[in-house]
Coordinates of C-alpha atoms in Angstrom, one line a residue:
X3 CA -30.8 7.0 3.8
X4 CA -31.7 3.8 5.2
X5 CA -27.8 2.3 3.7
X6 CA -26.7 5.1 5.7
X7 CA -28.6 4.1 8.9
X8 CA -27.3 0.7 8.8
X9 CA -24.0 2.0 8.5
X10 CA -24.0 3.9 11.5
X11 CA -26.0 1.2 13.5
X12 CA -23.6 -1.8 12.9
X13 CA -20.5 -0.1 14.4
X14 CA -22.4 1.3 16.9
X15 CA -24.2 -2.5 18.2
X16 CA -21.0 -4.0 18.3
X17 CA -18.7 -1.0 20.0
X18 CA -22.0 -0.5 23.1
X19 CA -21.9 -4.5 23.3
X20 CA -18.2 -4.8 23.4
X21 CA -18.5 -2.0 26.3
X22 CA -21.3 -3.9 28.2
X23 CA -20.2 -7.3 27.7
X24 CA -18.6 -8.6 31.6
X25 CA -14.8 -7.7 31.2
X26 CA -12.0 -10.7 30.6
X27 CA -10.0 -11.4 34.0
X28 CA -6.9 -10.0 33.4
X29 CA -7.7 -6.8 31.2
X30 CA -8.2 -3.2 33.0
X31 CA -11.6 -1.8 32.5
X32 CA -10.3 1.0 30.6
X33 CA -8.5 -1.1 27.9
X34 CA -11.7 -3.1 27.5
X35 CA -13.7 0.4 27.1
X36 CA -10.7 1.4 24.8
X37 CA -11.4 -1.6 22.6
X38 CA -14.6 -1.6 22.3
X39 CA -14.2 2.0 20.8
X40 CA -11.5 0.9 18.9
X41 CA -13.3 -2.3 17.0
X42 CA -16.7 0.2 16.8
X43 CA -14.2 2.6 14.5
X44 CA -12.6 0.1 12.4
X45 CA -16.4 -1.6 11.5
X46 CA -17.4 2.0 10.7
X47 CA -14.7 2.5 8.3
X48 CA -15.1 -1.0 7.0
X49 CA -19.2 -0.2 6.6
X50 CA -18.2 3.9 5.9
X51 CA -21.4 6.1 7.1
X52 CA -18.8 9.1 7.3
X53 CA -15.2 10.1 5.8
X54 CA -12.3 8.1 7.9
X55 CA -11.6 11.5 8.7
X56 CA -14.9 12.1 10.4
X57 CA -15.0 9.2 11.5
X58 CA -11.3 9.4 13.5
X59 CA -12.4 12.8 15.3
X60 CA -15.2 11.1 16.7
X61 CA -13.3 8.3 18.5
X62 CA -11.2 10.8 19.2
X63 CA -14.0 12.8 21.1
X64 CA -15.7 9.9 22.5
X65 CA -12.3 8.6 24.7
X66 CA -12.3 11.8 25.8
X67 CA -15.7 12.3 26.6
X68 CA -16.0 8.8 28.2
X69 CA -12.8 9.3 30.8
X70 CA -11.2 6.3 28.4
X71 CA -8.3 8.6 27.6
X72 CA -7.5 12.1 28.4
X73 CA -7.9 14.3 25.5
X74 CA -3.9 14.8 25.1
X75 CA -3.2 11.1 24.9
X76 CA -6.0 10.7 22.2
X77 CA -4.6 13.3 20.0
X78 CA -0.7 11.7 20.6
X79 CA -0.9 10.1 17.5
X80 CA -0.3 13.0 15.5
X81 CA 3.2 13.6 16.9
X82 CA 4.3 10.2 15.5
X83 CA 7.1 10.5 13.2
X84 CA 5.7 7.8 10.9
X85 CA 2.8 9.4 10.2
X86 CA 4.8 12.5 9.3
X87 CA 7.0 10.3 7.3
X88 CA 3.8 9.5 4.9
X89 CA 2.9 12.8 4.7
X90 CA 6.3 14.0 3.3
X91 CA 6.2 11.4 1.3
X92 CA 2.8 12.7 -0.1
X93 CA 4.4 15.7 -0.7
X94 CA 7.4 14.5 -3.0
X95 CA 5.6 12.7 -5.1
X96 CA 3.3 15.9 -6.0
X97 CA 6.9 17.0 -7.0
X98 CA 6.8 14.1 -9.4
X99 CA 3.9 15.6 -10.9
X100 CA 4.2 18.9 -11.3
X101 CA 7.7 18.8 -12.9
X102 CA 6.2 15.8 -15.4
X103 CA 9.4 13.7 -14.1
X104 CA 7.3 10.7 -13.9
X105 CA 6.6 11.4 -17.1
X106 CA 9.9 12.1 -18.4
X107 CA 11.5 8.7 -16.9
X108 CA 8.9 6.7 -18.6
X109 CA 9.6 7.8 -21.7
X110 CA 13.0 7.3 -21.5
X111 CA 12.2 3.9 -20.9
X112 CA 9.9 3.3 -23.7
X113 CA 11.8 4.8 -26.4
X114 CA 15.0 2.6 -25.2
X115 CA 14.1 -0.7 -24.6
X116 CA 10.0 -0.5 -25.9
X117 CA 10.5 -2.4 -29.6
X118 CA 8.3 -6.0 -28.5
X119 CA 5.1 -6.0 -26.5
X120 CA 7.0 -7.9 -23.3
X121 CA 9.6 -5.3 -23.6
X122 CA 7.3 -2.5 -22.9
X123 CA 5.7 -3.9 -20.4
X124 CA 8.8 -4.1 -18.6
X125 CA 9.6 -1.0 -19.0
X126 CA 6.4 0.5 -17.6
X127 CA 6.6 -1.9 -14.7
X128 CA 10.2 -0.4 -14.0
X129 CA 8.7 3.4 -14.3
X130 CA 6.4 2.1 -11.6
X131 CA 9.0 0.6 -9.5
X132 CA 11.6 3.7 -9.5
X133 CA 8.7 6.0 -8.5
X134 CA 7.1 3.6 -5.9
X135 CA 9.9 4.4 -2.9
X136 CA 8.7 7.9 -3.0
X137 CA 5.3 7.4 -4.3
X138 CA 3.1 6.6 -1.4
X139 CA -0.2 6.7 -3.1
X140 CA -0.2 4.2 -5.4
X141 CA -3.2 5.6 -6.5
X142 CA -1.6 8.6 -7.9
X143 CA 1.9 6.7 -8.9
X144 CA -0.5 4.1 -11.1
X145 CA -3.3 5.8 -11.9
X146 CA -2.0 9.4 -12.3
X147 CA 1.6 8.6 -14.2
X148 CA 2.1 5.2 -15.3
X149 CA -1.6 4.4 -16.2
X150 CA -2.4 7.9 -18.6
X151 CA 1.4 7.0 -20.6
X152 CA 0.2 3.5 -21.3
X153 CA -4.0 4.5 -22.2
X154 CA -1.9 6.9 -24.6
X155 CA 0.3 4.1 -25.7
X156 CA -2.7 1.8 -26.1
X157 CA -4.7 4.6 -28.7
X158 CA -0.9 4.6 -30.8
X159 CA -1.6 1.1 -31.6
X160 CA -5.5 1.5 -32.5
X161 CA -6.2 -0.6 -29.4
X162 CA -9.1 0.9 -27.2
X163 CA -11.7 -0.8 -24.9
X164 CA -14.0 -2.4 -27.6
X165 CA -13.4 -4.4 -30.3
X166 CA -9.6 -3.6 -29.9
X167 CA -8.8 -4.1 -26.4
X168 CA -6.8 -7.2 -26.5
X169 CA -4.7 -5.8 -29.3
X170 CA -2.4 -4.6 -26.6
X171 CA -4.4 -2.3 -24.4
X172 CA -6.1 -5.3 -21.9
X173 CA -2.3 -6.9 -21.5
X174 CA -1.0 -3.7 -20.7
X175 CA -3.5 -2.3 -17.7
X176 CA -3.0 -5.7 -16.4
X177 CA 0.7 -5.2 -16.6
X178 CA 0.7 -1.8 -14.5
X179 CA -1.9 -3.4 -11.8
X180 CA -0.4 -6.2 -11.1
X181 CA 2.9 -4.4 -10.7
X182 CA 1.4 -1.7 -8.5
X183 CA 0.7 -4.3 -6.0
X184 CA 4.2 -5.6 -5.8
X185 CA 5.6 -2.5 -5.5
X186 CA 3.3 -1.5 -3.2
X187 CA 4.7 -4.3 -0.9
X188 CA 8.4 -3.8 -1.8
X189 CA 8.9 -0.5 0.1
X190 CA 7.8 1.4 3.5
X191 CA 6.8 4.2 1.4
X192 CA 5.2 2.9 -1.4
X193 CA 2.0 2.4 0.0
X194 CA -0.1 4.7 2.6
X195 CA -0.4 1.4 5.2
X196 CA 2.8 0.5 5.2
X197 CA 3.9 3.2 7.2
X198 CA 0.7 3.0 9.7
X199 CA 1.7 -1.1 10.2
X200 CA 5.0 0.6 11.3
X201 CA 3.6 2.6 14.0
X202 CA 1.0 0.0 14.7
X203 CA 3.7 -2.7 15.5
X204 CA 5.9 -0.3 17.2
X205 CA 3.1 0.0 19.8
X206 CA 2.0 -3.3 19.7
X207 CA 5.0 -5.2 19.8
X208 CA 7.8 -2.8 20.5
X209 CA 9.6 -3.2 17.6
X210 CA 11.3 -1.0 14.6
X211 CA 10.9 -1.6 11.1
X212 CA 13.7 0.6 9.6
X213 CA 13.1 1.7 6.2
X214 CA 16.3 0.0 4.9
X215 CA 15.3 -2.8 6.6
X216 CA 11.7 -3.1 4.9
X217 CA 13.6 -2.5 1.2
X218 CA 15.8 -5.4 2.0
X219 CA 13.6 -7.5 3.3
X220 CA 10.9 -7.2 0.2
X221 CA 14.5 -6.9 -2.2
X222 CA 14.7 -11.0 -3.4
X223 CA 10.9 -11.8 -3.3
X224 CA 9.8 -8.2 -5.1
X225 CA 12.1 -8.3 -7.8
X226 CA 10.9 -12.2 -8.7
X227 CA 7.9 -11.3 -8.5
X228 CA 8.4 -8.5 -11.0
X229 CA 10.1 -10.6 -13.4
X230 CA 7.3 -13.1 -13.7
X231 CA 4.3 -10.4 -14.8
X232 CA 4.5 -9.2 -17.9
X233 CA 5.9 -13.2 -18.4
X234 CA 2.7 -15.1 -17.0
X235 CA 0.8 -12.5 -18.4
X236 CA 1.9 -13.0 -22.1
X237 CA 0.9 -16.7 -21.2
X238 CA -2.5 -16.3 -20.0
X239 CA -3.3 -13.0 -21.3
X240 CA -1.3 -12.2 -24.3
X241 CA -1.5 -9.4 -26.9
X242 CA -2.3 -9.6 -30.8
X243 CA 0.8 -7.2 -31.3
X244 CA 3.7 -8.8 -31.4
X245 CA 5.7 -5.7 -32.6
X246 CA 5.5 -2.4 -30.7
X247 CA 8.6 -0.5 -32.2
X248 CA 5.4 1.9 -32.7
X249 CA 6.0 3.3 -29.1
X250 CA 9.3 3.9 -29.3
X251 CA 8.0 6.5 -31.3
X252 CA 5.6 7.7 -29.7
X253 CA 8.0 7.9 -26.8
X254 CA 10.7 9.6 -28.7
X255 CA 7.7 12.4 -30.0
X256 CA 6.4 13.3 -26.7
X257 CA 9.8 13.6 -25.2
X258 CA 10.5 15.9 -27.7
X259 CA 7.2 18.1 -26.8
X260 CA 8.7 17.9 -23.4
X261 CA 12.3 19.2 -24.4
X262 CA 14.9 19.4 -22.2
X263 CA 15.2 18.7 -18.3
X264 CA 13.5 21.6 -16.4
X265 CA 15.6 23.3 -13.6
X266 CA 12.7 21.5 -11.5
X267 CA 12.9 17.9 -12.8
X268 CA 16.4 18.6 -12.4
X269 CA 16.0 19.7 -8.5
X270 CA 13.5 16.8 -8.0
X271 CA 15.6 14.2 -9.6
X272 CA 18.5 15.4 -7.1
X273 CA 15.9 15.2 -4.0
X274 CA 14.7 11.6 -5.2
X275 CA 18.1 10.0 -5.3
X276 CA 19.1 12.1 -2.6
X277 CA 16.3 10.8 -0.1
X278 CA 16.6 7.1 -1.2
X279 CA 20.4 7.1 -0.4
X280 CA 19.9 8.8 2.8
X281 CA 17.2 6.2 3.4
X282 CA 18.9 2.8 2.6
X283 CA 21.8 4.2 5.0
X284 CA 19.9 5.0 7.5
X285 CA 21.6 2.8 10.2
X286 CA 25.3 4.4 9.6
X287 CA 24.4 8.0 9.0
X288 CA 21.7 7.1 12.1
X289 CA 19.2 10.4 10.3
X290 CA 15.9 9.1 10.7
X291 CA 13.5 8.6 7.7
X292 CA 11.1 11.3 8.7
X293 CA 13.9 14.0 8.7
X294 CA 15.4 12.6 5.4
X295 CA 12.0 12.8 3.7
X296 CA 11.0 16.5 5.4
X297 CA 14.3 17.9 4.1
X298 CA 13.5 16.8 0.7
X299 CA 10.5 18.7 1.0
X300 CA 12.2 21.9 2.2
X301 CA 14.2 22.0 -0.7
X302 CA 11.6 21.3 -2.7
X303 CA 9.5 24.3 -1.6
X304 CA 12.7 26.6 -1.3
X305 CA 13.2 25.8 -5.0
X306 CA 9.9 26.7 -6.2
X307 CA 9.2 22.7 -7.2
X308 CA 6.5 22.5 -5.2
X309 CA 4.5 25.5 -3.6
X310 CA 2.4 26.2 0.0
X311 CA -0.5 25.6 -2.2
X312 CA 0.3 22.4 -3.1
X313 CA 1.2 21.9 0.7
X314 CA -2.1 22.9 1.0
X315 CA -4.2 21.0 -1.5
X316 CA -2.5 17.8 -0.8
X317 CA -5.5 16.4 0.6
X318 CA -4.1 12.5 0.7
X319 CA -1.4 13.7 2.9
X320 CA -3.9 15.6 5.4
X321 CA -6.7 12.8 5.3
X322 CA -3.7 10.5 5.9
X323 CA -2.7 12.1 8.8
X324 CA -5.8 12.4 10.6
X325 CA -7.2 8.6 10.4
X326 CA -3.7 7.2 10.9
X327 CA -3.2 9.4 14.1
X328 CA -6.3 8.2 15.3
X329 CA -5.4 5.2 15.0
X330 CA -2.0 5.1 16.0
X331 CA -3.1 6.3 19.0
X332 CA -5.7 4.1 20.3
X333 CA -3.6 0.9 19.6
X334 CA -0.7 2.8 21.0
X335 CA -2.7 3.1 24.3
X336 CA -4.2 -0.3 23.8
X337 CA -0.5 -1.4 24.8
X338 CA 0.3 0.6 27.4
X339 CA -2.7 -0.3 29.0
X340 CA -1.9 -4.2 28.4
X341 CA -4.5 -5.4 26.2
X342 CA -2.5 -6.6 23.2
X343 CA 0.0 -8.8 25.4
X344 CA -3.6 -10.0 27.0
X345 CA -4.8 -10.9 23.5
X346 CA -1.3 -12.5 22.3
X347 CA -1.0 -14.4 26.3
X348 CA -5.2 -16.1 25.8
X349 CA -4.7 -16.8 22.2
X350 CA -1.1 -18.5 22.1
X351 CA -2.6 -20.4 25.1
X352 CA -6.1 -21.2 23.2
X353 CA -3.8 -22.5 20.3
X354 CA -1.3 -24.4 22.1
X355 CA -1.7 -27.4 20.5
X356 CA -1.9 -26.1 17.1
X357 CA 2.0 -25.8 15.5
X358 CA 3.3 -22.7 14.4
X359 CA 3.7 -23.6 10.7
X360 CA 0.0 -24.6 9.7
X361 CA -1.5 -21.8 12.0
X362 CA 0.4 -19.0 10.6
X363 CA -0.4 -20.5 6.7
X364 CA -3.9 -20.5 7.4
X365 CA -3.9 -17.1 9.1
X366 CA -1.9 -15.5 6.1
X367 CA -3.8 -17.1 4.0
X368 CA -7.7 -16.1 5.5
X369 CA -6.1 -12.8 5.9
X370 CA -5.1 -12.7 2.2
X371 CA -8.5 -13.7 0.5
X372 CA -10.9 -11.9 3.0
X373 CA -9.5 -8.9 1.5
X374 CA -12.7 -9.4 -1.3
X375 CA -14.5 -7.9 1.4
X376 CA -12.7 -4.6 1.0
X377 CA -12.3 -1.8 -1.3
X378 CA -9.3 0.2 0.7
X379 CA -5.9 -1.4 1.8
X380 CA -6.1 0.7 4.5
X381 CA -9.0 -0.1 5.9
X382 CA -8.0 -3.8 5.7
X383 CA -4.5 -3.0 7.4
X384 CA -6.4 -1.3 10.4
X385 CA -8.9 -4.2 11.3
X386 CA -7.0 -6.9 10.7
X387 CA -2.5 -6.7 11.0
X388 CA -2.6 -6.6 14.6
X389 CA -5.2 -9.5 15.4
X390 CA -3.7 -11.5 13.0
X391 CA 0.0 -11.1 13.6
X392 CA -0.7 -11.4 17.4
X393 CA -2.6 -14.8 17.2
X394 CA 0.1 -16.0 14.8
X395 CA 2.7 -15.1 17.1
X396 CA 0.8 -16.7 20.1
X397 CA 1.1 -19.8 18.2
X398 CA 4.7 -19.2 18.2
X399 CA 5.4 -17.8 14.7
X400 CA 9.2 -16.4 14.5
X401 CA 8.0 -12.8 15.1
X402 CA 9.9 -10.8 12.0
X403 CA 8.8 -13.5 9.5
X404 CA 5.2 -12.6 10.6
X405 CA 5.5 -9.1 10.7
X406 CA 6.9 -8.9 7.4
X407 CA 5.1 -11.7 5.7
X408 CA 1.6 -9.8 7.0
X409 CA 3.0 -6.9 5.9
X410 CA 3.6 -7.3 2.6
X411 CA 0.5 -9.2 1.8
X412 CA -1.1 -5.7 1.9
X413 CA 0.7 -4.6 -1.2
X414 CA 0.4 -8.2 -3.1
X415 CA -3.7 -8.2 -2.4
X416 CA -4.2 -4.5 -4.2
X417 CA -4.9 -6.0 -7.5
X418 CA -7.0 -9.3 -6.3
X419 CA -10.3 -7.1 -7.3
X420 CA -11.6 -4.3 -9.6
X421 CA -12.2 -2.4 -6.2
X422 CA -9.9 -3.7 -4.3
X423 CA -7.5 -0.5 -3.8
X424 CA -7.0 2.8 -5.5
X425 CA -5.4 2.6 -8.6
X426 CA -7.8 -0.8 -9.5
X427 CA -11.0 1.2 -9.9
X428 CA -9.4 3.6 -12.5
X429 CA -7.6 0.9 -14.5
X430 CA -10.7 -1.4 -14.4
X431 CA -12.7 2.1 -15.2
X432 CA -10.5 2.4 -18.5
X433 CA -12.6 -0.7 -19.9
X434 CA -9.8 -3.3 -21.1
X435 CA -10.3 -5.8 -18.9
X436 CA -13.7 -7.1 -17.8
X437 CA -14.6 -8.0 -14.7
X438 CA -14.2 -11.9 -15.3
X439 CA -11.1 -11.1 -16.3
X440 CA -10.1 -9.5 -13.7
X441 CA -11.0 -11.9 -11.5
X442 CA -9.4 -14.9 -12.8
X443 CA -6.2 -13.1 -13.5
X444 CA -6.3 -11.8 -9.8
X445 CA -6.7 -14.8 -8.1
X446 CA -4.2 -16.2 -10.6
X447 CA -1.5 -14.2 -9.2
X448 CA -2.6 -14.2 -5.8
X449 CA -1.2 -17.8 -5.9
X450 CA 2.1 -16.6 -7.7
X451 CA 2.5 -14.3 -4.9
X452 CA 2.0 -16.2 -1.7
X453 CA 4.0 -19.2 -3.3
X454 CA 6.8 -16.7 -4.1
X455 CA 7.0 -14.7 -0.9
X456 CA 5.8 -17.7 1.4
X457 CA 8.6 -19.5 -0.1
X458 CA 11.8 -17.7 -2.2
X459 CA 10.5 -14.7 0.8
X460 CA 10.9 -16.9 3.7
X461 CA 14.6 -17.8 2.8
X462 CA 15.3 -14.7 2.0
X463 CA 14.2 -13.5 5.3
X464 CA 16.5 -16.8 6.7
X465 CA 19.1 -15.3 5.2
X466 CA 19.0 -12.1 6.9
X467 CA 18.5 -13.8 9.9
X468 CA 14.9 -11.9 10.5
X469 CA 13.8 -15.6 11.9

C-alpha cells in the first residue's frame, strides 16, 4: 500500500508543479497545462500505480475536465490510422498461432539446415525474423513461438537449467533474445512502439515514416547484425554440443505430428506474403499500411482463421489501443498548440555551441543505457523519443538519421536486461542464463549494436539519401 502511495504521489508532484510553475515566454498557457499533464502520465507509467490503460482514461478525463482540451480532441487519437495499423497487426499474428504456422516454419528450418549448434541457431533467429513483420508483440513472436520450439529443443539434448544448461540450452535463449531485439528494430511492425514513434513524429515533426521506408532503412544494419549473434555468441558464450543432427530429428518428428498444411496455415501463409508485398510497395500501389493489414484480417475472419472471439480476447491489441491513443493525442495537440517547435527553438538555441555530431552521440547514447531504468519499451518510447530527437535536432542533427537512429535503438535495447521488455522476463524465467550472465552478455551487444547501426547504419542511411 504505501509502494502504491508513492506511486501515485510522484506523478502527481511533478504534473501540479509543472502546472504552477510561471509559464516560459513564448508557450500558450494551455500547451504548458497540456504538458504538465502529459509529463504527470508518462512518470505514472514509468512508476505504474494503475494499468497504462487506467492510467490513459484519466488524462484523458482530466484535459477535459480542466478546459485543457475539449473532450473530442482528447479522444482523437483513436482515429489514428497507426494505431489501427498495430492493432491489425495484433490480430494476424494470433493467426500465426492458432494455425501453429509459426510453428510449422520453424520446423522446416530445423530439420533443413539444423545439423551443428551455429546452424540451429541460425535457423531459429530466421523463424524469428520471418514472423517479426507481422508479429508486433515480440512478446508473443519470442516468447510464445520461437522460445517453447527451442526449451523443447534444449530437453532433446538433455540440456535443462541446472547442471546442463550450458550444454546447449543457455547459448540458445541467448540466441532468440538477442535476435528479438534486432528484429524488433528492423520493421514498423515488429514491435508495439514502433508504430506509436510513427504517430508520435508525425505530430511532432510532420513527417511520414512509410512502412517500406522503415524495412529499408533497418535492411543493411539488421541483417549484420543478425549475422554476428549466434557468431559472437559461440565466442563468448559457447555450447558443449558441437553436433546437433539430434534436432533435425526432433524437427522432422513433430512435423510429422503436425502433418500436412491445414486449409488455415494455408490461408494465413497467403495473407502473410500477401500483406508484406502490399507493404514494401506501398508507394506505387499508394494503399496505405492500415488498409493492407485490416484486409488481411477480413480474410482471415471470413475464412474461419481467426474468429470474433479472438477479436475479442486479443487483449494486446485493445490495451494497445487505448494508451497509444492517449498518447497520440496529447503530443498531437502539444503541436498544434506550438510547444514542441518551442522546445526544439530554446534547446537548439541553449546548445548552439555544441556541434551536431558529439551532441547527438551522447544523446543516443544516454538514451540507450537509461533504458536499465525500465521494464517496458514502450514506456521508454513514450517519455523519452520526442525530448530526445527534438534536442538532437536543435543541435542540428540531419533530421531522418535521428529519427531513425532513435528509432531503432528501441528494438536493439530489448535484451540489455532480464526485465527489460517482454519476451526477456520469460526467457530469463526459463533458468539458462543467470542474471550475471545476462548482464554481461547484454551490455556486450549493446556495443555491437550502436557500433553497427551508428556506423554500417549511418551509411546506409547516406546511401538512401535519408541525411
Amino acid at each position: 500500500m504505501k509502494n502504491k502511495l508513492i506511486a501515485w504521489l510522484i506523478p502527481i508532484i511533478l504534473g501540479v508543479a509543472i502546472w504552477f510553475m510561471p509559464i516560459p515566454e513564448g508557450v500558450k498557457p494551455e500547451a504548458w497545462h497540456l504538458f504538465a499533464i502529459f509529463v504527470a502520465t508518462i512518470i505514472a507509467f514509468i512508476t505504474g500505480p494503475a494499468s497504462m490503460g487506467t492510467l490513459s482514461i484519466l488524462a484523458i478525463v482530466l484535459t477535459s475536465l480542466t478546459g485543457v482540451l475539449k473532450i473530442g480532441v482528447a479522444l482523437s487519437g483513436f482515429a489514428n490510422s497507426t494505431i489501427w495499423l498495430i492493432v491489425a497487426a495484433f490480430l494476424l499474428s494470433r493467426g500465426f498461432i492458432n494455425t501453429g504456422l509459426g510453428q510449422r516454419i520453424a520446423y522446416i528450418l530445423i530439420k533443413l539446415f539444423g545439423k551443428s549448434p551455429i546452424r540451429l541457431a541460425y535457423t531459429l533467429l530466421v523463424s524469428d525474423l520471418i514472423l517479426a513483420p507481422a508479429t508486433p508483440s515480440n512478446t508473443a513472436r519470442t516468447g510464445g513461438v520461437v522460445y517453447p520450439i527451442t526449451r523443447s529443443l534444449a530437453s532433446a539434448f538433455g540440456s535443462e537449467p541446472d547442471g546442463t544448461r550450458r550444454k546447449i540450452g543457455a547459448y540458445l535463449v541467448q540466441v532468440i533474445s538477442q535476435t528479438s531485439g534486432v528484429t524488433s528494430a528492423m520493421f514498423m511492425t515488429s514491435n508495439a512502439p514502433n508504430p506509436m514513434i510513427v504517430s508520435l513524429v508525425a505530430a511532432s515533426f510532420g513527417i511520414a515514416m512509410s512502412w517500406g521506408g522503415w524495412a529499408i532503412a533497418g535492411l543493411v544494419p539488421g541483417i549484420v547484425s543478425l549475422l554476428l549473434i549466434p557468431i559472437v555468441l559461440y565466442k563468448l558464450y559457447p555450447p558443449e554440443i558441437t553436433d546437433t543432427r539430434m534436432a533435425q530429428d526432433h524437427a522432422a518428428k513433430e512435423l510429422e505430428k503436425m502433418g500436412s498444411f491445414s486449409f488455415g496455415e494455408k490461408i494465413m501463409l497467403i495473407v502473410f506474403i500477401g500483406c508484406l508485398v502490399l507493404w514494401a510497395t506501398g508507394t506505387i500501389t499508394k494503399i496505405d499500411a492500415t488498409t493492407v493489414a485490416l484486409l488481411g484480417v477480413v480474410v482471415l475472419l471470413l475464412t474461419g482463421v481467426i474468429s470474433w472471439s479472438d477479436v475479442k480476447k486479443e487483449q494486446g491489441a485493445w490495451d494497445t489501443l487505448v494508451w497509444m491513443g492517449t498518447l497520440i493525442a496529447l503530443a498531437t495537440q502539444l503541436s498544434k498548440l506550438g510547444f514542441i517547435p518551442w522546445l526544439a527553438d530554446v534547446t537548439g538555441a541553449a546548445l548552439g555551441g555544441v556541434s551536431w555530431v558529439p551532441a547527438l552521440v551522447i544523446l543516443f547514447l544516454i538514451y540507450y543505457y537509461i533504458h536499465y531504468m525500465f521494464a517496458s519499451l514502450s514506456a521508454h518510447a513514450a517519455a523519452l523519443y520526442i525530448a530526445f530527437t527534438t534536442v538532437a535536432i536543435g543541435c542540428g542533427a540531419p533530421v531522418m538519421l535521428t529519427l531513425y537512429l532513435f528509432a531503432f535503438a528501441n528494438g536493439l535495447f530489448l535484451p540489455l536486461t532480464h526485465y527489460a521488455s517482454g519476451p526477456a522476463p520469460i526467457l530469463f524465467g526459463s533458468g539458462y542464463v543467470s542474471q550475471p550472465e545476462w548482464w554481461k552478455l547484454g551490455f556486450i551487444f549493446s556495443v555491437i549494436y550502436i557500433l553497427v547501426w551508428g556506423s554500417i547504419g549511418s551509411i546506409w542511411w547516406k546511401v538512401l539519401g535519408l541525411w
